[in-house]
Short mmCIF file of C-alpha atoms in Angstrom, two decimals:
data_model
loop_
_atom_site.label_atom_id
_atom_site.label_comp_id
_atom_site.label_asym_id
_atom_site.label_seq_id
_atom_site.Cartn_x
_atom_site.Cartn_y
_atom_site.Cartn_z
CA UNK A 30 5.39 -62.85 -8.01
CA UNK A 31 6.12 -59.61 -7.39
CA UNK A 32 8.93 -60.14 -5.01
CA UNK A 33 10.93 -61.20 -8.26
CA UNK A 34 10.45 -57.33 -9.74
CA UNK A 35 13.52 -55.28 -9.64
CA UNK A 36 13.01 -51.94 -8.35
CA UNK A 37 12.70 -50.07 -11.75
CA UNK A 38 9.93 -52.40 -12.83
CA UNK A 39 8.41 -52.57 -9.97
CA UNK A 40 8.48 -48.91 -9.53
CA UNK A 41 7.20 -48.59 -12.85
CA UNK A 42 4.56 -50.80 -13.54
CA UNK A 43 2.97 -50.37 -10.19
CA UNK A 44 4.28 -48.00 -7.48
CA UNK A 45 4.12 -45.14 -10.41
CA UNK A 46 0.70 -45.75 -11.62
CA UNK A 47 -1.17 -45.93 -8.47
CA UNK A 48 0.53 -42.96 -7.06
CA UNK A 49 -0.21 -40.69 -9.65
CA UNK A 50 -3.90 -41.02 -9.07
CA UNK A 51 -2.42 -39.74 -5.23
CA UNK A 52 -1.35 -37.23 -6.69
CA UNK A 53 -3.69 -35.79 -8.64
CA UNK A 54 -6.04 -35.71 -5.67
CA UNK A 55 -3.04 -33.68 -3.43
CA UNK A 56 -2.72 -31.21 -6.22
CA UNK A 57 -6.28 -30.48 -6.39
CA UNK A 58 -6.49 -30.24 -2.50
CA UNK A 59 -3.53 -28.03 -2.57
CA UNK A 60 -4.66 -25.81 -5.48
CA UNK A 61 -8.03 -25.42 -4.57
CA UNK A 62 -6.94 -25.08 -0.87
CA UNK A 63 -4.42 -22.48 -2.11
CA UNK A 64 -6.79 -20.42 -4.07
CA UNK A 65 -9.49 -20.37 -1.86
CA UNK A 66 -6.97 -20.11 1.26
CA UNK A 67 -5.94 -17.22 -0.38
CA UNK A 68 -9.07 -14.72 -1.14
CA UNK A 69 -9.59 -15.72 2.30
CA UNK A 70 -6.54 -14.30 3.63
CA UNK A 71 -6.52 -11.41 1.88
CA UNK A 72 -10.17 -10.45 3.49
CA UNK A 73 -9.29 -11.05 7.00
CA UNK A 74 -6.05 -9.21 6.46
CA UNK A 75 -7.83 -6.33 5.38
CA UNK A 76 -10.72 -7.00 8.14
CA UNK A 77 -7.53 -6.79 10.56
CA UNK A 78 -6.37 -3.85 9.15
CA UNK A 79 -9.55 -2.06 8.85
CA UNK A 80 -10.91 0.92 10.70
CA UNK A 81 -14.04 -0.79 12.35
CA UNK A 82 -13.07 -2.35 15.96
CA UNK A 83 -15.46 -5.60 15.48
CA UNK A 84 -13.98 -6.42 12.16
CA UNK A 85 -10.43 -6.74 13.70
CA UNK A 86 -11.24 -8.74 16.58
CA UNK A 87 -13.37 -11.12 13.84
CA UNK A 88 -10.24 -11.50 12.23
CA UNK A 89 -7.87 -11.98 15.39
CA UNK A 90 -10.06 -14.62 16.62
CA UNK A 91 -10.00 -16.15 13.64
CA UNK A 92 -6.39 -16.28 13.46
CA UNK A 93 -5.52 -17.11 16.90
CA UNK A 94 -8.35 -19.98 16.51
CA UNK A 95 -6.46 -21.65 13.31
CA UNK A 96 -3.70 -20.88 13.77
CA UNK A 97 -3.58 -21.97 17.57
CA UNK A 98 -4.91 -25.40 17.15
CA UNK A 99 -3.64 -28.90 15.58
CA UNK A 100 -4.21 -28.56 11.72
CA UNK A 101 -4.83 -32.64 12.31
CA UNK A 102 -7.78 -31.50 15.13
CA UNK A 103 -9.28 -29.57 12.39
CA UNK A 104 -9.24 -32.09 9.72
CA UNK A 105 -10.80 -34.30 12.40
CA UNK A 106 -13.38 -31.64 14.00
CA UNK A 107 -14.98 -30.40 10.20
CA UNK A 108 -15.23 -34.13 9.55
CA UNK A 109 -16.44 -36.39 11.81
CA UNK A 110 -17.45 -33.29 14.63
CA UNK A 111 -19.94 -30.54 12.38
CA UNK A 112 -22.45 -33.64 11.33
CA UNK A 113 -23.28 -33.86 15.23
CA UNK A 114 -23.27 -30.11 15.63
CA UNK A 115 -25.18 -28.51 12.62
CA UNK A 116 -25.65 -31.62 10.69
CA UNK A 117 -23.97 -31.21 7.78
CA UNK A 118 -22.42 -34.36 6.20
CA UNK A 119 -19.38 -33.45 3.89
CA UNK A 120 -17.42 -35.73 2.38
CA UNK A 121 -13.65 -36.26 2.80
CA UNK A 122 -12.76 -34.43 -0.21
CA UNK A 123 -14.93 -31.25 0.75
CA UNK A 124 -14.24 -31.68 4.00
CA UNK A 125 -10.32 -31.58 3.51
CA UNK A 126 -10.49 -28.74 1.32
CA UNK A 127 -12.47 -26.44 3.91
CA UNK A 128 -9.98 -27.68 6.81
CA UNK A 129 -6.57 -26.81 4.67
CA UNK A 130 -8.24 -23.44 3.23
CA UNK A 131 -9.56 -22.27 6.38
CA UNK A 132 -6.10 -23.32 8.68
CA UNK A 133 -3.94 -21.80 5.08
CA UNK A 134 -6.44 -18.44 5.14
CA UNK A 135 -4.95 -17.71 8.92
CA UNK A 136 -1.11 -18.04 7.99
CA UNK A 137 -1.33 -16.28 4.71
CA UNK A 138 -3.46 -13.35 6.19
CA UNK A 139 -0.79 -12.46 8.83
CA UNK A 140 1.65 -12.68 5.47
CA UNK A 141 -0.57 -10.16 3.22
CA UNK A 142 -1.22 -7.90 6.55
CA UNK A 143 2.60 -7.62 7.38
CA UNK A 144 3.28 -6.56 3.77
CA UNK A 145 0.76 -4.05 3.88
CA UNK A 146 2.17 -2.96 7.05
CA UNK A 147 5.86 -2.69 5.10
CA UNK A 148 4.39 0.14 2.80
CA UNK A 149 6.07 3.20 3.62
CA UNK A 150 2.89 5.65 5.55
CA UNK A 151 3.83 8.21 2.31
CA UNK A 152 2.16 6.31 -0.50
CA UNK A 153 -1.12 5.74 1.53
CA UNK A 154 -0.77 9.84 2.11
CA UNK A 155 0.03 10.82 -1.34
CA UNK A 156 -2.97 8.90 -2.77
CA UNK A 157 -5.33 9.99 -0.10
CA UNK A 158 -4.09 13.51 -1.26
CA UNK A 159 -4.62 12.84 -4.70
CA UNK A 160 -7.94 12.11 -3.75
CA UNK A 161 -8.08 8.32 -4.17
CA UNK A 162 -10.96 6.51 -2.08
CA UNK A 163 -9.43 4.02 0.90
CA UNK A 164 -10.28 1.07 -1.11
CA UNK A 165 -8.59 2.74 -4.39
CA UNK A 166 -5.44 3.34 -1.99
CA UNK A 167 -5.69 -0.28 -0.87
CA UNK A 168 -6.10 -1.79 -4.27
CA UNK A 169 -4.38 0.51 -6.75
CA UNK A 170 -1.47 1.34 -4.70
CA UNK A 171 -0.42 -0.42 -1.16
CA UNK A 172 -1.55 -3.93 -2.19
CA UNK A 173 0.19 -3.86 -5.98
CA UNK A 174 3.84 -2.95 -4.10
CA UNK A 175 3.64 -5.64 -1.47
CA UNK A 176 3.47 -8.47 -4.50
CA UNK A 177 7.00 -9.06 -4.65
CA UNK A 178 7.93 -8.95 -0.58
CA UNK A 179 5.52 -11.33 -0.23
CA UNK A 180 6.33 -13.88 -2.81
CA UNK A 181 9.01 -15.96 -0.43
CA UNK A 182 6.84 -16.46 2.53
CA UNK A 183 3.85 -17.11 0.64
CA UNK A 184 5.94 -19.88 -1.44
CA UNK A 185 6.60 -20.99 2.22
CA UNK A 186 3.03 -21.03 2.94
CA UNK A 187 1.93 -22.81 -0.15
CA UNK A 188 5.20 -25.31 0.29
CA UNK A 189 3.73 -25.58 3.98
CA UNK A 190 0.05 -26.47 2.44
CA UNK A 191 1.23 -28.69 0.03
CA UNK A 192 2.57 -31.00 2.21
CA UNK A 193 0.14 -30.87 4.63
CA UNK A 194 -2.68 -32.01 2.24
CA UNK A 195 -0.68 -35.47 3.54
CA UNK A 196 -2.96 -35.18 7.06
CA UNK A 197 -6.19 -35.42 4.70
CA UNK A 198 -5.06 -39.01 4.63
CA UNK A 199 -6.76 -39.70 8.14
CA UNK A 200 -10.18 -38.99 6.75
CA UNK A 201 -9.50 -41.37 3.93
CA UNK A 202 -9.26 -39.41 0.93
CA UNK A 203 -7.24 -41.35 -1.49
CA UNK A 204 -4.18 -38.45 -1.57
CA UNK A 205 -0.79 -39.42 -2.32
CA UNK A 206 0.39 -40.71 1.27
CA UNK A 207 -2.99 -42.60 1.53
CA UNK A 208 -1.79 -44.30 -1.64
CA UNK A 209 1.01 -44.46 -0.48
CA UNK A 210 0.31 -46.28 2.71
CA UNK A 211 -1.81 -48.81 1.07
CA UNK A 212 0.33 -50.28 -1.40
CA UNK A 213 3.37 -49.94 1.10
CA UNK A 214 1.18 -52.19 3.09
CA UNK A 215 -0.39 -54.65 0.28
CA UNK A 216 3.03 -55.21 -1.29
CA UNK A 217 5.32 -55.04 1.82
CA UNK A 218 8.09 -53.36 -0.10
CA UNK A 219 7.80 -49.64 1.77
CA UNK A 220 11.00 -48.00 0.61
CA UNK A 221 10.45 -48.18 -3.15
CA UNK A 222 6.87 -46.82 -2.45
CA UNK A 223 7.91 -44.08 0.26
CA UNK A 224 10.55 -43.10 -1.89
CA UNK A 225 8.62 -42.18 -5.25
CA UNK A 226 6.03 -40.50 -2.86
CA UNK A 227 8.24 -38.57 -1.09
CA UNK A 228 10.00 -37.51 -4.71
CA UNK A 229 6.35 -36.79 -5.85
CA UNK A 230 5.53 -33.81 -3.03
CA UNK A 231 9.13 -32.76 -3.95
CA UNK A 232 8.14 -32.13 -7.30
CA UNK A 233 5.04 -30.53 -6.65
CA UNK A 234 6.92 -28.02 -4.50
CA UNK A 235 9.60 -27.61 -6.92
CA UNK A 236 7.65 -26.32 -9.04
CA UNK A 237 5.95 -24.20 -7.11
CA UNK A 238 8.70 -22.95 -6.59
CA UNK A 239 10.14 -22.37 -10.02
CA UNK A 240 6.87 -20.23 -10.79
CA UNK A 241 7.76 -18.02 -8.38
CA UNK A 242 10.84 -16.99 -9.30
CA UNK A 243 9.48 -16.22 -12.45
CA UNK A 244 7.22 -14.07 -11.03
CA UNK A 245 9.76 -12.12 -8.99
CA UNK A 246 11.99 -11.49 -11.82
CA UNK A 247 8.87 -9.91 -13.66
CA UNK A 248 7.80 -8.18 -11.12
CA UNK A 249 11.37 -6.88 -10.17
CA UNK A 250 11.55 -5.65 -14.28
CA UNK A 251 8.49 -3.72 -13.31
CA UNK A 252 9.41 -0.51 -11.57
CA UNK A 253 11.29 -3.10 -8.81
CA UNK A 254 8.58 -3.59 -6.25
CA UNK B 21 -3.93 40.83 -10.48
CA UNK B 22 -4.91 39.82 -7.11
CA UNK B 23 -8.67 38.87 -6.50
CA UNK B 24 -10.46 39.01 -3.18
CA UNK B 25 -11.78 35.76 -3.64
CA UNK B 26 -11.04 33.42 -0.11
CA UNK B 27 -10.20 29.59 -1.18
CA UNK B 28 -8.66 28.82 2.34
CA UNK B 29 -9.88 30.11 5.53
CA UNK B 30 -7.79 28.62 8.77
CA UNK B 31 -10.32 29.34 11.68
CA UNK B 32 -8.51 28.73 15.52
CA UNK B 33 -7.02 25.78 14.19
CA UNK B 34 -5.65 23.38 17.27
CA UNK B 35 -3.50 20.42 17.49
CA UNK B 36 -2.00 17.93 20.01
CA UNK B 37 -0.38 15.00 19.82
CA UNK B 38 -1.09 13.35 23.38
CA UNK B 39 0.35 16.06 25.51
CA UNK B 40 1.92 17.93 23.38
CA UNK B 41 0.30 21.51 21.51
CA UNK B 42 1.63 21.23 18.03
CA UNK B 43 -0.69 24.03 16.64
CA UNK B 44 -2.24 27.02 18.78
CA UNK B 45 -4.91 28.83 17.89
CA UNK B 46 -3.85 29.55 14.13
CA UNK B 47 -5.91 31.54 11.85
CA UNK B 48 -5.58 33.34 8.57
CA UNK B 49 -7.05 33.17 5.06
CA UNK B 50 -5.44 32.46 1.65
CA UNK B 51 -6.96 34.01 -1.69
CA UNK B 52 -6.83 32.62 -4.87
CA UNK B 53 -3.77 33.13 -7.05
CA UNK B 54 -1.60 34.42 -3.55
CA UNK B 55 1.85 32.34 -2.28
CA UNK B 56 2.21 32.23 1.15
CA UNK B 57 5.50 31.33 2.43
CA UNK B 58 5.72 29.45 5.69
CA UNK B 59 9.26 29.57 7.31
CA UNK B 60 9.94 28.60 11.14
CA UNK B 61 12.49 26.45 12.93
CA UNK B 62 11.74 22.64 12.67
CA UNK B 63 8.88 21.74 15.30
CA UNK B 64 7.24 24.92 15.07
CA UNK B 65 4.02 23.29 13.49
CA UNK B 66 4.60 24.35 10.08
CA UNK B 67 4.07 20.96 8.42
CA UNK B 68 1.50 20.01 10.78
CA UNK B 69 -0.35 23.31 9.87
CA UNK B 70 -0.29 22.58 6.27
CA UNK B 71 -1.12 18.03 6.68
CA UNK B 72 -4.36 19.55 8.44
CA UNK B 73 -5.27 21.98 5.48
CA UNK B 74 -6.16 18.56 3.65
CA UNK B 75 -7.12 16.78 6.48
CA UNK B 76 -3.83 14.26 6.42
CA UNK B 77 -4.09 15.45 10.35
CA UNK B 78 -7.00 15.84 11.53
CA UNK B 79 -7.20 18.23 13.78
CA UNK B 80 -8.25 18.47 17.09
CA UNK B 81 -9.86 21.74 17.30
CA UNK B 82 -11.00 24.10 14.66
CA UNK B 83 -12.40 24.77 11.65
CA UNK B 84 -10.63 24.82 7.48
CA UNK B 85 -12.48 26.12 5.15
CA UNK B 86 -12.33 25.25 1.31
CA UNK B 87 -13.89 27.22 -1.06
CA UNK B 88 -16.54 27.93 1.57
CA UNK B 89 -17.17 24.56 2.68
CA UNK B 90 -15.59 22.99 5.55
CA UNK B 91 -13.06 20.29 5.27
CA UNK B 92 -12.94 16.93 6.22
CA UNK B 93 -15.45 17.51 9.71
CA UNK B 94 -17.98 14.50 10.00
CA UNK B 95 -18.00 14.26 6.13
CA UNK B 96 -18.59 11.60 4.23
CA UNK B 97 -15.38 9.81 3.22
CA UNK B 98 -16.40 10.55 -0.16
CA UNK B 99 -16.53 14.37 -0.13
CA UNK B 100 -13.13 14.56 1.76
CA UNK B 101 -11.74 12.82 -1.09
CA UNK B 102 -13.67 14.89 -3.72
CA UNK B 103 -12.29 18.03 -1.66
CA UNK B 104 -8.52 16.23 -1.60
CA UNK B 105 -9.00 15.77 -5.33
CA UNK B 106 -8.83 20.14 -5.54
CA UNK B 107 -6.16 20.37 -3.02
CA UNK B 108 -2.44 19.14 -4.29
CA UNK B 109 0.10 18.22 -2.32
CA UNK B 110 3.95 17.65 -3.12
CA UNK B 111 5.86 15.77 -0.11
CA UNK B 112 9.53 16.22 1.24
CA UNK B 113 10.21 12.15 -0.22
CA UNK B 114 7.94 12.96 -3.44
CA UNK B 115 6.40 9.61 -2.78
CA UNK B 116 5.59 8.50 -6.22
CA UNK B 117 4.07 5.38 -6.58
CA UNK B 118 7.21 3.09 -7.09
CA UNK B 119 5.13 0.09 -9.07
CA UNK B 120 4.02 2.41 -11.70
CA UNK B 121 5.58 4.27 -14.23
CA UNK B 122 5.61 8.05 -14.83
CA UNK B 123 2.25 7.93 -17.07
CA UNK B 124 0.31 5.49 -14.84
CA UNK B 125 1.64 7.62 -12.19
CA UNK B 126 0.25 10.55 -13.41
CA UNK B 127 -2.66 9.46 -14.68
CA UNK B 128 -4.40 7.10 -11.94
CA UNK B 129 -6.11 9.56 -9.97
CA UNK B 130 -7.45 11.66 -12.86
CA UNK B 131 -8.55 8.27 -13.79
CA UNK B 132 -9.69 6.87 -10.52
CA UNK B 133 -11.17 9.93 -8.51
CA UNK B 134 -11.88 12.35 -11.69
CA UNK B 135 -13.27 9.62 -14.26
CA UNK B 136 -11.75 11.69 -16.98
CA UNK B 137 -11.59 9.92 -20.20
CA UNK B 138 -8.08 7.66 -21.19
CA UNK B 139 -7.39 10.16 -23.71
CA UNK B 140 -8.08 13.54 -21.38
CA UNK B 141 -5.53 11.79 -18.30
CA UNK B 142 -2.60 11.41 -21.08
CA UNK B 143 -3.25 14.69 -23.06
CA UNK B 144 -2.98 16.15 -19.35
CA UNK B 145 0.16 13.94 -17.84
CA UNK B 146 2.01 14.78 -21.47
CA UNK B 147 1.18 18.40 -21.01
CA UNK B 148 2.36 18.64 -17.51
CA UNK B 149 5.39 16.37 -18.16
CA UNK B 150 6.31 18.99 -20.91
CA UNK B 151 6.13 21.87 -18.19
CA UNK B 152 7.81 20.29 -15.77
CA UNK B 153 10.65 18.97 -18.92
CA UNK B 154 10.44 15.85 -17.98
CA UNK B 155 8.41 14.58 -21.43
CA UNK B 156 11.30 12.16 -22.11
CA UNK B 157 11.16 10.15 -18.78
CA UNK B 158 7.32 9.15 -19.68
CA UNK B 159 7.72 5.66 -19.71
CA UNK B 160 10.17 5.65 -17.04
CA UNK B 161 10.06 4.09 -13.56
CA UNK B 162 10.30 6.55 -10.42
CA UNK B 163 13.62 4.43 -9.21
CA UNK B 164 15.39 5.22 -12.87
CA UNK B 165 14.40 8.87 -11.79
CA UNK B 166 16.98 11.48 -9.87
CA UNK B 167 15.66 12.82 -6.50
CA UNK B 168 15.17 16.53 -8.86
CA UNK B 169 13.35 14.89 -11.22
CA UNK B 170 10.85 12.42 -9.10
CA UNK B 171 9.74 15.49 -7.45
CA UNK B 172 8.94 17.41 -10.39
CA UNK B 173 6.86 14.34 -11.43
CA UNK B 174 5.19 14.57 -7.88
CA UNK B 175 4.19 18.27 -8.54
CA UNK B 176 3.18 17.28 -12.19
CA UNK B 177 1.43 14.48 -10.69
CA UNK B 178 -0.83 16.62 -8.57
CA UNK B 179 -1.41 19.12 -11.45
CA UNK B 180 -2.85 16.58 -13.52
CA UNK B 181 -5.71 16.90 -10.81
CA UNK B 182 -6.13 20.65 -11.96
CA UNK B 183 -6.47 21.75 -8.61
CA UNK B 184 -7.54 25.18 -6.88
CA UNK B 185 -4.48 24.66 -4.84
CA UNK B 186 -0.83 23.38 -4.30
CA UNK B 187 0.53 22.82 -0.64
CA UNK B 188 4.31 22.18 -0.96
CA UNK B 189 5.77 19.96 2.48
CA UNK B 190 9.34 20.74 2.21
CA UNK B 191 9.63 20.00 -1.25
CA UNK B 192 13.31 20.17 -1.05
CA UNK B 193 14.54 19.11 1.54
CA UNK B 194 15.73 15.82 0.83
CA UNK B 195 17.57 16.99 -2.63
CA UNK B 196 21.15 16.82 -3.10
CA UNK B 197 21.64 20.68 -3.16
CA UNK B 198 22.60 20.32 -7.03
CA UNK B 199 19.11 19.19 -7.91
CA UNK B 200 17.20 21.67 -5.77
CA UNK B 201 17.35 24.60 -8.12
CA UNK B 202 15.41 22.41 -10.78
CA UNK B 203 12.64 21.81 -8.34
CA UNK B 204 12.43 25.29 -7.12
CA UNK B 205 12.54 26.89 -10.91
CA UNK B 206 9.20 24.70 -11.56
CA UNK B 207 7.81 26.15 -8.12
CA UNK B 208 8.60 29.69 -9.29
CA UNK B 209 6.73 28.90 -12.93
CA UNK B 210 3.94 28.02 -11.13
CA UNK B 211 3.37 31.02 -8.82
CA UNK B 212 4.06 32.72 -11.87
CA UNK B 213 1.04 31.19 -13.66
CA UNK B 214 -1.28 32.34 -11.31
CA UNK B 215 -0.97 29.01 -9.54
CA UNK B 216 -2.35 29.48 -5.51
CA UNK B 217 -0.22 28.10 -3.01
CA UNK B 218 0.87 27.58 0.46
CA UNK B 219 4.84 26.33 0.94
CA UNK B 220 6.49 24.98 3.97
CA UNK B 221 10.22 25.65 3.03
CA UNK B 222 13.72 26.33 4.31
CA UNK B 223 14.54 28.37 0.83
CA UNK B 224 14.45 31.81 2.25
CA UNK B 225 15.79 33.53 -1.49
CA UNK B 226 12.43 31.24 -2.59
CA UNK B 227 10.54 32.88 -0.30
CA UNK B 228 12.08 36.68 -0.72
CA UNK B 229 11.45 36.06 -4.60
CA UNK B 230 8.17 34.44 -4.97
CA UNK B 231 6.19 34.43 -1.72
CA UNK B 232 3.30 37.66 -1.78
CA UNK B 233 3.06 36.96 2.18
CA UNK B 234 5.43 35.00 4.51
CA UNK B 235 4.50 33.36 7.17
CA UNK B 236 6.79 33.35 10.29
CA UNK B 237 5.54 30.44 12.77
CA UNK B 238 7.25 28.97 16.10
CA UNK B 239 6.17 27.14 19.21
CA UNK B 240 2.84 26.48 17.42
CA UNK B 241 1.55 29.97 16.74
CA UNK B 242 1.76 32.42 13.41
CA UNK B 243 4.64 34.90 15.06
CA UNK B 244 4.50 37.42 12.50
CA UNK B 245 2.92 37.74 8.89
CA UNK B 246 3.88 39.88 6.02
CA UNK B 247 5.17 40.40 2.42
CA UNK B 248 8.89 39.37 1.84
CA UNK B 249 9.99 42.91 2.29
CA UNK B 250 8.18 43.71 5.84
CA UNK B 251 9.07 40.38 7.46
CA UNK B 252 12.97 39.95 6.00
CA UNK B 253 13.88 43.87 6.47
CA UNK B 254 12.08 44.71 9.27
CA UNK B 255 10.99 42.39 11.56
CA UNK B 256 8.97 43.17 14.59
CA UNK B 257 9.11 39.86 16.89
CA UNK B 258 12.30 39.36 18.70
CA UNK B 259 11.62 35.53 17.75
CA UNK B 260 11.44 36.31 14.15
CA UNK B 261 14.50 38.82 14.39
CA UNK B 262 16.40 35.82 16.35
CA UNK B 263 15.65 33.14 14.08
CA UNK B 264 16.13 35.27 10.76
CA UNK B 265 20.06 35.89 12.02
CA UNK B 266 20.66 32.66 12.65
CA UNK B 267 20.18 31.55 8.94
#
C-alpha cells in the first residue's frame, strides 16, 4: 500500500508526522542540555579561573574527564553504569540530558574562560581601583564585554550539541534519529525518511543560528563589545 | 593653605619582580591637598611606586599607609576595596569600560561599592561631566570618544568616588600631542581645587607649574626631592642633573 505513495505524500502523511514528535524530544534535549550545559560552564570557568588552587584542579579534571572521553561512553556509563554503582535508576530522557549537559558544560567552559582571558588586564585594574569587589569586576565588567567574542564558538558549541542529542538514540529515547531509524526500517523507504530528518537538525541549527546574529548586531550597537 | 595632615605615608617600600629590584627602599609622606610630581627615565619604578600605593602591586616589602591605616596587608578583600574606593586612579589607556556608556560608566562604582542612591550617582557623574566639559558626550559610548576626551571621563570617573586622593599613571602618554593639553588643563583645575595628588608624568612644564614637590626617581630609589624650583634650577644629584639635560 504504501509502496504506491509518491514521495510528497508519503513524506507528508507519514514521514512528517512521526518525525516531528523526534523532534520535539531533540529540541528539548538540546535546550535543556544547552541551558543547563551552560550555568555549568560558566561555574567551572570561573572555578578555573579562580584564586583557590583546589578549585582549578576541580575544574581541570573535570574538563580533561569530559572532554577526554567518547560523548557515546558517557551516554552509555550515566545510563546503564551509575544504577550498579550508586543505584540510581534514571530514565533515558534524564539520563540523556545529564550526559549532553555535563560533556556541553566542559566545551563551553574552556569558551567562557578564554573570553575572560581576552579582556585586556586594564579593565579588571580600573575596577579594582574604583573599588569594585572581585565578583563585581567579574560580573559587572569582564564577563558583560566577552558576550559578543563569544557568540561564534558558542553557536559552534550549541550547533555541536544539537546534533549530538542524535547519540541519545542508543538509550532509546524516541529523538529524531530514533524516529528516524524506526520508520526507515518499518517502511523500507530510508532516503525519503533520512532526508526530512537530516533537513529537520538543519533547521534547528539554522535557527540557532539566525538568533545569534541578532544578538551580535545588538550587542555590536551597544558600545561594540 | 597647606595642612599638616599625612594621608599617605610610603614606609621602606620594596619590590621585585623575580630577580629584578623594581623599588628600593622608598619612603616619604604625602599631605592632604599637596601634588607631588614624579619624573624619572622609564624603568625607574615610578609607575610601580604609585600601582603599589593602591595595592594594584603588591608589594614585597614594606609598609603604605592610608589615612593611618595600612593598605592592602592581610586585609580582608573587603577593606582593600573600601580603601581603593578613597584612592582614584587615572591610567595611561584610560581604560573605560567599553560596554557601557559615559553615565553607566561613571556611575557603577558609586553604585556598586558606595550604595549611593540612583539619583546621588547621576547628580555626581553630571556634575563631574560638567567640570571635565564633557556634559554633552553623556550618553555616549567610550569608542565614539577621542583619546582627550576618554581620559577626562576616566578622571571624572574616579571623582565620582569623591576620593581623598588622585594617582595619575601617565595620564598622557598615549595622547596624540593635540589632545594632551585638554587632559592636562583638567589636571591643573584639580590641583587647583585643593584636589591631593601624586602624578607619574613626562610633562615637565606640568610639573614646573603645578607640582608643590617633585619627585626625581631612577634605578628604583627617590634620587632627589624638592619643589619645582630646587629640583629644575638647581639640582644636586649628578643623575638628576644628567637626566634633566637630556629632556
Amino acid at each position: 500500500m504504501e509502496e504506491t505513495l509518491g514521495f510528497w505524500a508519503f513524506s507528508h502523511t507519514i514521514v512528517i508526522p512521526r518525525l516531528m514528535e523526534g523532534i520535539w524530544i531533540t529540541l528539548k534535549l538540546a535546550i535543556l542540555s544547552g541551558v543547563i550545559g551552560f550555568i555549568l560552564g560558566m561555574i567551572i570557568a570561573l572555578m578555573r579561573l579562580s584564586r583557590f588552587k583546589m578549585m582549578n584542579w576541580l575544574a581541570l579534571g573535570y574538563v580533561t574527564l569530559f572532554r577526554g572521553t567518547p560523548l557515546l561512553l558517557q551516554i552509555l556509563f550515566i545510563y546503564f553504569a551509575l544504577p550498579t554503582l550508586i543505584n540510581v535508576n534514571l530514565d533515558s530522557f534524564p539520563a540523556g540530558i545529564l550526559a549532553l549537559s555535563l560533556n556541553c558544560a566542559a566545551y563551553l567552559a574552556e569558551i567562557f574562560r578564554a573570553g575572560i582571558l581576552s579582556i585586556p588586564k586594564g579593565q579588571t585594574e580600573a575596577a579594582k581601583a574604583l573599588g569594585l569587589s572581585h565578583n563585581q569586576t567579574m560580573f559587572k565588567i569582564i564577563i558583560p564585554q566577552t558576550y559578543r567574542r563569544i557568540i561564534p564558538p558558542v553557536v559552534n558549541e550549541f550547533s555541536a550539541l544539537t546534533k549530538e542529542t542524535s547519540l541519545v538514540s542508543v538509550i532509546s529515547l524516541g529523538e529524531l534519529l530514533y524516529v528516524t531509524q524506526r520508520i526507515g526500517a518499518k517502511y523500507l523507504r530510508p532516503w525519503e525518511v533520512y532526508f526530512w530528518s537530516g533537513l529537520g537538525y538543519l533547521m534547528i541549527v539554522l535557527l540557532l543560528s539566525y538568533v545569534a546574529s541578532r544578538l551580535e548586531r545588538n550587542l555590536l550597537l551597544k558600545g561594540g563589545v | 593653605m597647606k595642612s599638616t595632615e599625612v594621608i599617605l605615608t610610603i614606609k621602606n617600600l620594596e619590590k621585585t619582580f623575580g630577580p629584578l629590584q623594581v623599588l628600593k627602599d622608598i619612603s616619604t609622606e604625602i599631605t592632604k591637598g599637596e601634588v607631588v610630581v614624579i619624573i624619572g627615565p622609564s624603568g625607574s619604578g615610578k609607575s610601580t611606586l604609585l600601582r603599589c600605593l593602591n595595592y594594584l602591586e603588591v608589594p614585597t616589602s614594606g609598609e603604605i599607609h592610608f589615612k593611618n591605616e595600612r593598605v592592602g596587608h592581610k586585609k580582608k578583600e573587603k577593606e582593600l576595596d573600601l580603601q581603593r574606593s578613597q584612592i582614584g586612579m587615572v591610567f595611561q589607556s584610560f581604560n573605560l569600560f567599553p560596554h557601557l556608556n559615559v553615565l553607566e560608566n561613571l556611575t557603577i562604582a558609586p553604585l556598586s561599592v558606595l550604595d549611593v542612591s540612583k539619583e546621588e550617582a547621576e547628580a555626581r557623574a553630571t556634575d563631574y561631566l560638567k567640570k571635565v566639559g564633557l556634559l554633552e558626550k553623556i550618553h555616549a559610548y567610550p569608542r565614539e570618544l577621542s583619546g582627550g576626551q576618554q581620559q577626562r571621563v576616566a578622571i571624572a570617573r574616579a571623582l565620582c568616588m569623591k576620593p581623598e586622593v588622585m594617582l595619575f599613571d601617565e595620564a598622557t602618554s598615549a595622547l596624540d600631542p593635540e589632545l594632551v593639553g585638554e587632559v592636562l588643563k583638567v589636571m591643573k583645575e584639580l590641583a587647583l581645587s585643593g584636589m591631593t595628588m601624586v602624578v607619574v608624568t613626562h610633562e615637565m612644564d606640568f610639573a614646573r607649574e603645578v607640582a608643590d614637590r617633585v619627585l626625581f626617581m631612577d634605578g628604583g630609589v627617590i634620587v632627589e626631592e624638592g619643589s619645582p624650583a630646587e629640583l629644575f634650577h638647581s639640582p644636586k644629584e649628578k643623575r638628576t642633573q644628567d637626566f634633566l639635560r637630556k629632556l
